[in-house]
Short mmCIF file of C-alpha atoms and ligand atoms in Angstrom, two decimals:
data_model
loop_
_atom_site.label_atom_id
_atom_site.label_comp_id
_atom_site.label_asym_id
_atom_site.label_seq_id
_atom_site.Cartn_x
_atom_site.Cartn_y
_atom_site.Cartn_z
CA UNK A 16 105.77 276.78 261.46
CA UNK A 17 107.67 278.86 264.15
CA UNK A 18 107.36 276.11 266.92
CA UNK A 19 108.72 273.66 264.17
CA UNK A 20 111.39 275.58 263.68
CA UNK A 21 112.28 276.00 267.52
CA UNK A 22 112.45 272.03 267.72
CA UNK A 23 114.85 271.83 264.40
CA UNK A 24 117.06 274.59 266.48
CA UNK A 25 117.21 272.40 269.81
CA UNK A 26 117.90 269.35 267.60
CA UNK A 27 120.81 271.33 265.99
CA UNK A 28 122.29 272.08 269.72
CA UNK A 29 122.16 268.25 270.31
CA UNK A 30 123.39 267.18 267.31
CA UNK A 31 126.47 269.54 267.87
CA UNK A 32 126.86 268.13 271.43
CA UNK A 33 127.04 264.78 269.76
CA UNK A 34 129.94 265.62 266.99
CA UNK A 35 131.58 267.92 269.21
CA UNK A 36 132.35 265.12 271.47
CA UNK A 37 132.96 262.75 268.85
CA UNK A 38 136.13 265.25 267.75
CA UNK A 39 137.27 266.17 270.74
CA UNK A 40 138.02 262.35 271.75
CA UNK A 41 139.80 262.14 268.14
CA UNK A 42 141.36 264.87 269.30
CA UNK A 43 142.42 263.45 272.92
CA UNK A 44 143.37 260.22 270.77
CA UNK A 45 145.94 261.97 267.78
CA UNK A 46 147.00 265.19 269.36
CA UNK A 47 146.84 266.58 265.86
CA UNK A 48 145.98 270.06 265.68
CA UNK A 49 144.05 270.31 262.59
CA UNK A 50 141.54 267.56 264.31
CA UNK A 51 141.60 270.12 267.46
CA UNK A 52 140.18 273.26 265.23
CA UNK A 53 137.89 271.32 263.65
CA UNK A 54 136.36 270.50 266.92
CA UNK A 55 137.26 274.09 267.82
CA UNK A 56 134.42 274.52 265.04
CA UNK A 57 132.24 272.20 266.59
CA UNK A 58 132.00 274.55 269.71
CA UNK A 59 131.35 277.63 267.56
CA UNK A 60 128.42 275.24 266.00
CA UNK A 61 126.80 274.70 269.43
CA UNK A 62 127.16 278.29 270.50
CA UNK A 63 125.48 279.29 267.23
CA UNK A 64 122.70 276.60 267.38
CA UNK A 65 121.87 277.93 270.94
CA UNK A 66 122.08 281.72 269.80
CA UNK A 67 119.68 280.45 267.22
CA UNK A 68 117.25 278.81 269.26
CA UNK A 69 117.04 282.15 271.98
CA UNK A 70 116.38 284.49 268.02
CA UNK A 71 113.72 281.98 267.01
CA UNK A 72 111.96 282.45 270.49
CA UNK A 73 112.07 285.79 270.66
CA UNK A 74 111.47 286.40 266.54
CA UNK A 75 108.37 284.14 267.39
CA UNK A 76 106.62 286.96 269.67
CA UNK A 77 103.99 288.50 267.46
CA UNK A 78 104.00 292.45 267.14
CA UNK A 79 103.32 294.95 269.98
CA UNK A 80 102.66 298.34 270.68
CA UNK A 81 106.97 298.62 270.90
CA UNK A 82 107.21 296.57 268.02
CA UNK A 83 104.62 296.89 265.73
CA UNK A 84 106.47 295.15 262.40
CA UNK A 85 106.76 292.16 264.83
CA UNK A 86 110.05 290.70 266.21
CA UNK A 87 111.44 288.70 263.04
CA UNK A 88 114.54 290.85 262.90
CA UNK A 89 115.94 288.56 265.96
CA UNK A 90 116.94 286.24 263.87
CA UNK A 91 119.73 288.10 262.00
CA UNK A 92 121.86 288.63 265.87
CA UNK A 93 122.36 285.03 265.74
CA UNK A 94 123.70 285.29 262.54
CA UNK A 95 125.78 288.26 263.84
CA UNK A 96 127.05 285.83 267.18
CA UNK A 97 128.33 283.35 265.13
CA UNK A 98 130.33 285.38 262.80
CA UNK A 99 132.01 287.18 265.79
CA UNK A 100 132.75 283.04 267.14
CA UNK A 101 134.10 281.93 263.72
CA UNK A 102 136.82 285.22 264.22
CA UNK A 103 137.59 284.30 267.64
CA UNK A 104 137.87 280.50 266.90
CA UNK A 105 139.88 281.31 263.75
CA UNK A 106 142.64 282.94 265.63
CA UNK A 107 143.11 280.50 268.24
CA UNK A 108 143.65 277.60 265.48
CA UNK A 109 146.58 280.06 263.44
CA UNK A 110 148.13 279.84 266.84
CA UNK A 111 147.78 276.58 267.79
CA UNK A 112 149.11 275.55 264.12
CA UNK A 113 151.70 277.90 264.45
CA UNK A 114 152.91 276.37 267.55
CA UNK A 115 152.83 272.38 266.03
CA UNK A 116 154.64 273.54 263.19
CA UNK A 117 157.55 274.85 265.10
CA UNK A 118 157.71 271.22 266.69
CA UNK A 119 156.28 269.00 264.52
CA UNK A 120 154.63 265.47 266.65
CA UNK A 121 153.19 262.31 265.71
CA UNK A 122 150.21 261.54 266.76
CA UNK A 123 148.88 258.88 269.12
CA UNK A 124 146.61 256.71 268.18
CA UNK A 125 145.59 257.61 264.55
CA UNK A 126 142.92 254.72 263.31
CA UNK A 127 140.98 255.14 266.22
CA UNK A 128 141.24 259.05 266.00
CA UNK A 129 140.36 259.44 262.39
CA UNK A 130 137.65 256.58 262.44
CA UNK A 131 135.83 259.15 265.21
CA UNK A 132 136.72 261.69 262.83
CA UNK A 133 134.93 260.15 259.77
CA UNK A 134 131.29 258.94 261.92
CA UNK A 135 131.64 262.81 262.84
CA UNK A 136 131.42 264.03 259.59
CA UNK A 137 128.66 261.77 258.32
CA UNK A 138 126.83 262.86 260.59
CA UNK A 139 127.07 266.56 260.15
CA UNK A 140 126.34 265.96 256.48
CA UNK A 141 122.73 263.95 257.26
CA UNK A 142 122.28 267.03 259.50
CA UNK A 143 123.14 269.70 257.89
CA UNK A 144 121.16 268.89 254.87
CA UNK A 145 117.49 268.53 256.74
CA UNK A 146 118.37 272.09 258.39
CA UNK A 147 119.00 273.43 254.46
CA UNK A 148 115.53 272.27 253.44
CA UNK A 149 114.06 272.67 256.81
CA UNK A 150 115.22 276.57 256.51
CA UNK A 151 114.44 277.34 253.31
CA UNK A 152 110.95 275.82 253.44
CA UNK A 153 110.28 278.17 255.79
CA UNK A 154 112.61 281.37 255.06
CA UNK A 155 114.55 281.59 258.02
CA UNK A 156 117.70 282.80 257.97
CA UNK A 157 118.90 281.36 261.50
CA UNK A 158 118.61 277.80 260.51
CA UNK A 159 119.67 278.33 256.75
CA UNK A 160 123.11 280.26 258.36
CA UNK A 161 123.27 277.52 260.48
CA UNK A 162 122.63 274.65 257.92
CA UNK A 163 125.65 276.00 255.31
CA UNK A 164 127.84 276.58 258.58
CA UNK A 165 127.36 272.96 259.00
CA UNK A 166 127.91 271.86 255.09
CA UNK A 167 131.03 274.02 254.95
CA UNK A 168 132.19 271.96 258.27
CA UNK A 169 131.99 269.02 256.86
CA UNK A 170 134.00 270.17 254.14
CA UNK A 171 136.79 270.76 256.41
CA UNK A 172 135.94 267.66 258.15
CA UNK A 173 136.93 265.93 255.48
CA UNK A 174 139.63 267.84 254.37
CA UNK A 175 141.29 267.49 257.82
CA UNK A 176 140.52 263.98 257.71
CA UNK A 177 142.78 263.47 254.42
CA UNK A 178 145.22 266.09 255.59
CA UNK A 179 145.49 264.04 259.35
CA UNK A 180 145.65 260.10 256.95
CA UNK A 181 147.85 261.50 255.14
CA UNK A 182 150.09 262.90 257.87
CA UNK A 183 150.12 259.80 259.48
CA UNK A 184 150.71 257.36 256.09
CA UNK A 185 153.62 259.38 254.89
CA UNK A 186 154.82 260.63 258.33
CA UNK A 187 154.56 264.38 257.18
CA UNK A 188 153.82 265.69 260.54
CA UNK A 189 154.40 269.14 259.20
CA UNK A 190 151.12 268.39 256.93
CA UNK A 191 148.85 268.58 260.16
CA UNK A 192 149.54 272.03 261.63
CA UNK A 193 148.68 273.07 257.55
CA UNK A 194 145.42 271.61 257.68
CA UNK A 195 144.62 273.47 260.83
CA UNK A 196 145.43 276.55 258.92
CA UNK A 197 143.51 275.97 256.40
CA UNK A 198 140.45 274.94 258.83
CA UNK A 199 141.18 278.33 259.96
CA UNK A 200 140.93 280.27 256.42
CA UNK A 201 137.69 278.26 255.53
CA UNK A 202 135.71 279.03 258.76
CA UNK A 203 136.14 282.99 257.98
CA UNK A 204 135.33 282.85 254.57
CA UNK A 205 132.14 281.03 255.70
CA UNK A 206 131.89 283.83 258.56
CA UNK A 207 132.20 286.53 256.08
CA UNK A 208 129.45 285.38 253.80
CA UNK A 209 127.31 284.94 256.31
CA UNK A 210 127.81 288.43 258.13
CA UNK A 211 127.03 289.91 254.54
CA UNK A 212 123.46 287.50 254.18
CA UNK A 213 122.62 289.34 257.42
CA UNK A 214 123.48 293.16 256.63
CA UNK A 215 121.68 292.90 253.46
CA UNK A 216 118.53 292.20 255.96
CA UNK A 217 119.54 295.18 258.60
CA UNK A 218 119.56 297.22 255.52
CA UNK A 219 116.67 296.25 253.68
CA UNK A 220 117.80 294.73 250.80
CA UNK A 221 114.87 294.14 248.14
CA UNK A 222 113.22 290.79 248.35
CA UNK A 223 114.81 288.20 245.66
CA UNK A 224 114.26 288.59 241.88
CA UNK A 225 112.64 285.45 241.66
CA UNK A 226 109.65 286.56 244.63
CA UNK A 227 109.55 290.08 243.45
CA UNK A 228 108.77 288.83 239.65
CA UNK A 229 105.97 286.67 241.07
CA UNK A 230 105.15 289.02 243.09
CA UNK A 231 104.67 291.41 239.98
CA UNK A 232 102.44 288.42 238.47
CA UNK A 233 100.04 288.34 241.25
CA UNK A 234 99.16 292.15 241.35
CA UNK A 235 98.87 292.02 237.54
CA UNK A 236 96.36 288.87 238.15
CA UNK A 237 94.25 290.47 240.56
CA UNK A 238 94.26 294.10 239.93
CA UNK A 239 90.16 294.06 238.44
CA UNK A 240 89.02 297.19 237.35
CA UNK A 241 92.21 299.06 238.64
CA UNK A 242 93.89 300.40 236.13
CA UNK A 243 97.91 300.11 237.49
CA UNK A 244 100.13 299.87 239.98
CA UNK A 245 103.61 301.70 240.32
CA UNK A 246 106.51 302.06 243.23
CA UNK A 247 106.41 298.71 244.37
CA UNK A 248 109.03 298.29 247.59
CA UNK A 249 109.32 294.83 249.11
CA UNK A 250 112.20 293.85 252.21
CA UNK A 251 111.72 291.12 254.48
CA UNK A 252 112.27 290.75 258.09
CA UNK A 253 113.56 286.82 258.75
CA UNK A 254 110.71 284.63 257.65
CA UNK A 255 108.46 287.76 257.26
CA UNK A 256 108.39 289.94 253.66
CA UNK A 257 106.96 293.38 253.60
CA UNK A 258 105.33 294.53 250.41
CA UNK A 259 104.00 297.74 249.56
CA UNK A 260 103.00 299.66 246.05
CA UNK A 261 100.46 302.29 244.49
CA UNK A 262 97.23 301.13 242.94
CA UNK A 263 95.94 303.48 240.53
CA UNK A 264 92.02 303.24 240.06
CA UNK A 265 89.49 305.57 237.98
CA UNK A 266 88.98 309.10 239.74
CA UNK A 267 85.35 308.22 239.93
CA UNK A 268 85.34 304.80 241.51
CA UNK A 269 83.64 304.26 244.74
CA UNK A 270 85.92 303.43 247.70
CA UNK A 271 83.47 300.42 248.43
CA UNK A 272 85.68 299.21 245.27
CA UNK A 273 88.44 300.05 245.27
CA UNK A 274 88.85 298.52 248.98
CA UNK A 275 87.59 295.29 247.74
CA UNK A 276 90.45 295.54 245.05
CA UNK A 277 93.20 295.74 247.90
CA UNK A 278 91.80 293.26 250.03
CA UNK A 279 91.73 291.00 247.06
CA UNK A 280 95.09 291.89 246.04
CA UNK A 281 96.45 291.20 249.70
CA UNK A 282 94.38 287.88 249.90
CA UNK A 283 96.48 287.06 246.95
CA UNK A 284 99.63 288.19 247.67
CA UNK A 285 99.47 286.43 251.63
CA UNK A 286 98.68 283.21 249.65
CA UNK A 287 101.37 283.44 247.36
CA UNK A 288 103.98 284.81 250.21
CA UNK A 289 102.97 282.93 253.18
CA UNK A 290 103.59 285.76 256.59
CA UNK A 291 103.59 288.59 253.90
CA UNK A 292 102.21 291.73 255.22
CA UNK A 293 101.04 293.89 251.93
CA UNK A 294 100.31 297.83 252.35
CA UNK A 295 98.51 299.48 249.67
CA UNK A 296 98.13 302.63 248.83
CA UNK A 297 95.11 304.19 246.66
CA UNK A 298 95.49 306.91 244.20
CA UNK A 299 92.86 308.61 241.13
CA UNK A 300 94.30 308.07 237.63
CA UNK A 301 94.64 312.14 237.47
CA UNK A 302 97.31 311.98 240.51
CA UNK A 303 99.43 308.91 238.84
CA UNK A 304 100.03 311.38 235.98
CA UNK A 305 101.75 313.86 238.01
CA UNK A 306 104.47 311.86 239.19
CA UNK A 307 105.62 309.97 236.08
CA UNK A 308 109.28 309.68 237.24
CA UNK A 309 108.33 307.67 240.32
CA UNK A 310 107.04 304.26 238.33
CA UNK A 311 109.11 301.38 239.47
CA UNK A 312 106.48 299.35 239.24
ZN1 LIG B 418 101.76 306.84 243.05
ZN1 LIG B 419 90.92 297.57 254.67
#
């Protein structure tokens, strides 16, 4: 799974390589500026990819003595990288913009330029959606981030491609320098979402409704002669989700049991969470009484 993933990432960097030159000669061809941030985007893509690629190699490592939950947090830096790119690339297209709009220029060779422009962009888009399924297949964040970076580009790929025919069919040069603004406004609203995705990881945000109510159904299926379970906490880590919870048995069950219960339950729960890592902890009916407030579960 992780290896596949690594290959997806290097195919992402070469990809990028691909477009990225592909815009850049539109550029070189028009002069317009709003064809010059999108391939200003196309750099921040390749930085990403490769940021990417260096997370999924080192998120790949399995745990240590250092690093006993394993190494899957990796993944969320690249996610932080490419949100500090999107800023950086974001300002230097305002000012480019802002100094095309003072003087206003036609460009060079349009139908060459935007036909570049357009192969660019279908390409992205065949791209970016294998990475989407690719990364949610297997729950990593790196190449999801990566995938609706990609989408969102060719959004403005397109956008700067009508902006840029436009410009050039009606002569409103002006039109171009506004397009690279608005390349500008899109990348850091897709930089801001993404920033958020990956804090709500540092911080431990609760595994999705969706896996925590199956979650909820597994336990319930397996849970034998235990009677309950309460305070169930899940998080995940990239690809890897932590779950942990009380099972209440009877006081007078053997622990021969009720450790065949939990190693049922986290047979179960590894099968329906594929890389989950369930921790369990046993308690007598007579001790799940005296904390009544403390049932999430
Ligand atoms: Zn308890
Ligand atoms: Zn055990």
């Amino acid at each position: 799974m992780r290896e596949k993933n690594f290959r997806w990432a290097l195919w992402s960097v070469l990809v990028g390589l691909v477009v990225f030159g592909l815009k850049w000669a539109a550029w070189l061809l028009t002069g317009s500026v709003g064809i010059y941030s999108d391939a200003l985007e196309s750099i921040v893509n390749i930085v990403a990819a490769a940021a990417a690629l260096v997370a999924l190699v080192v998120s790949a490592r399995p745990a240590d003595e250092s690093h006993p939950f394993g190494h899957t947090k990796a993944e969320y830096f690249s996610a932080v990288i490419e949100g500090a790119l999107i800023l950086f690339a974001a300002v230097e297209m305002i000012r480019a913009a802002w100094s095309r709009f003072a003087n206003p220029e036609p460009f060079e060779q349009p139908a060459l330029g935007l036909a570049l422009l357009a192969l660019a962009a279908a390409l992205m888009a065949a791209w970016a959606l294998l990475l989407l399924a690719q990364g949610r297949r297997t729950r990593s964040p790196a190449l999801v981030a990566d995938a609706w970076h990609l989408l969102s580009d060719v959004i403005a790929t397109t956008g700067v491609l009508i902006g840029a025919g436009l410009a050039w069919l009606l002569g409103w040069w002006w039109l171009d320098p506004v397009v690279a603004v608005l390349v500008a406004l899109n990348i850091l609203w897709v930089g801001f979402k993404l920033v958020r995705g990956s804090v709500g990881g540092l911080m431990d945000e609760a595994l999705p409704a969706g896996e925590v109510a199956r979650i909820k159904e597994v336990i319930a299926a397996n849970l034998g002669r235990a009677l309950e379970f309460h305070d169930l906490r899940t998080r995940a880590a990239g690809p890897r989700a932590f779950v942990e919870f009380h099972l209440v048995v009877p006081g007078s069950m053997p622990v021969d049991e009720a450790h065949a219960i939990t190693e049922r339950l986290e047979r179960a729960l590894s099968e329906a969470l594929p890389g989950s890592v369930t921790v369990i902890h046993v308690e007598p009916e007579s001790e799940a009484k005296k904390h009544p407030k403390m049932r999430l579960g």
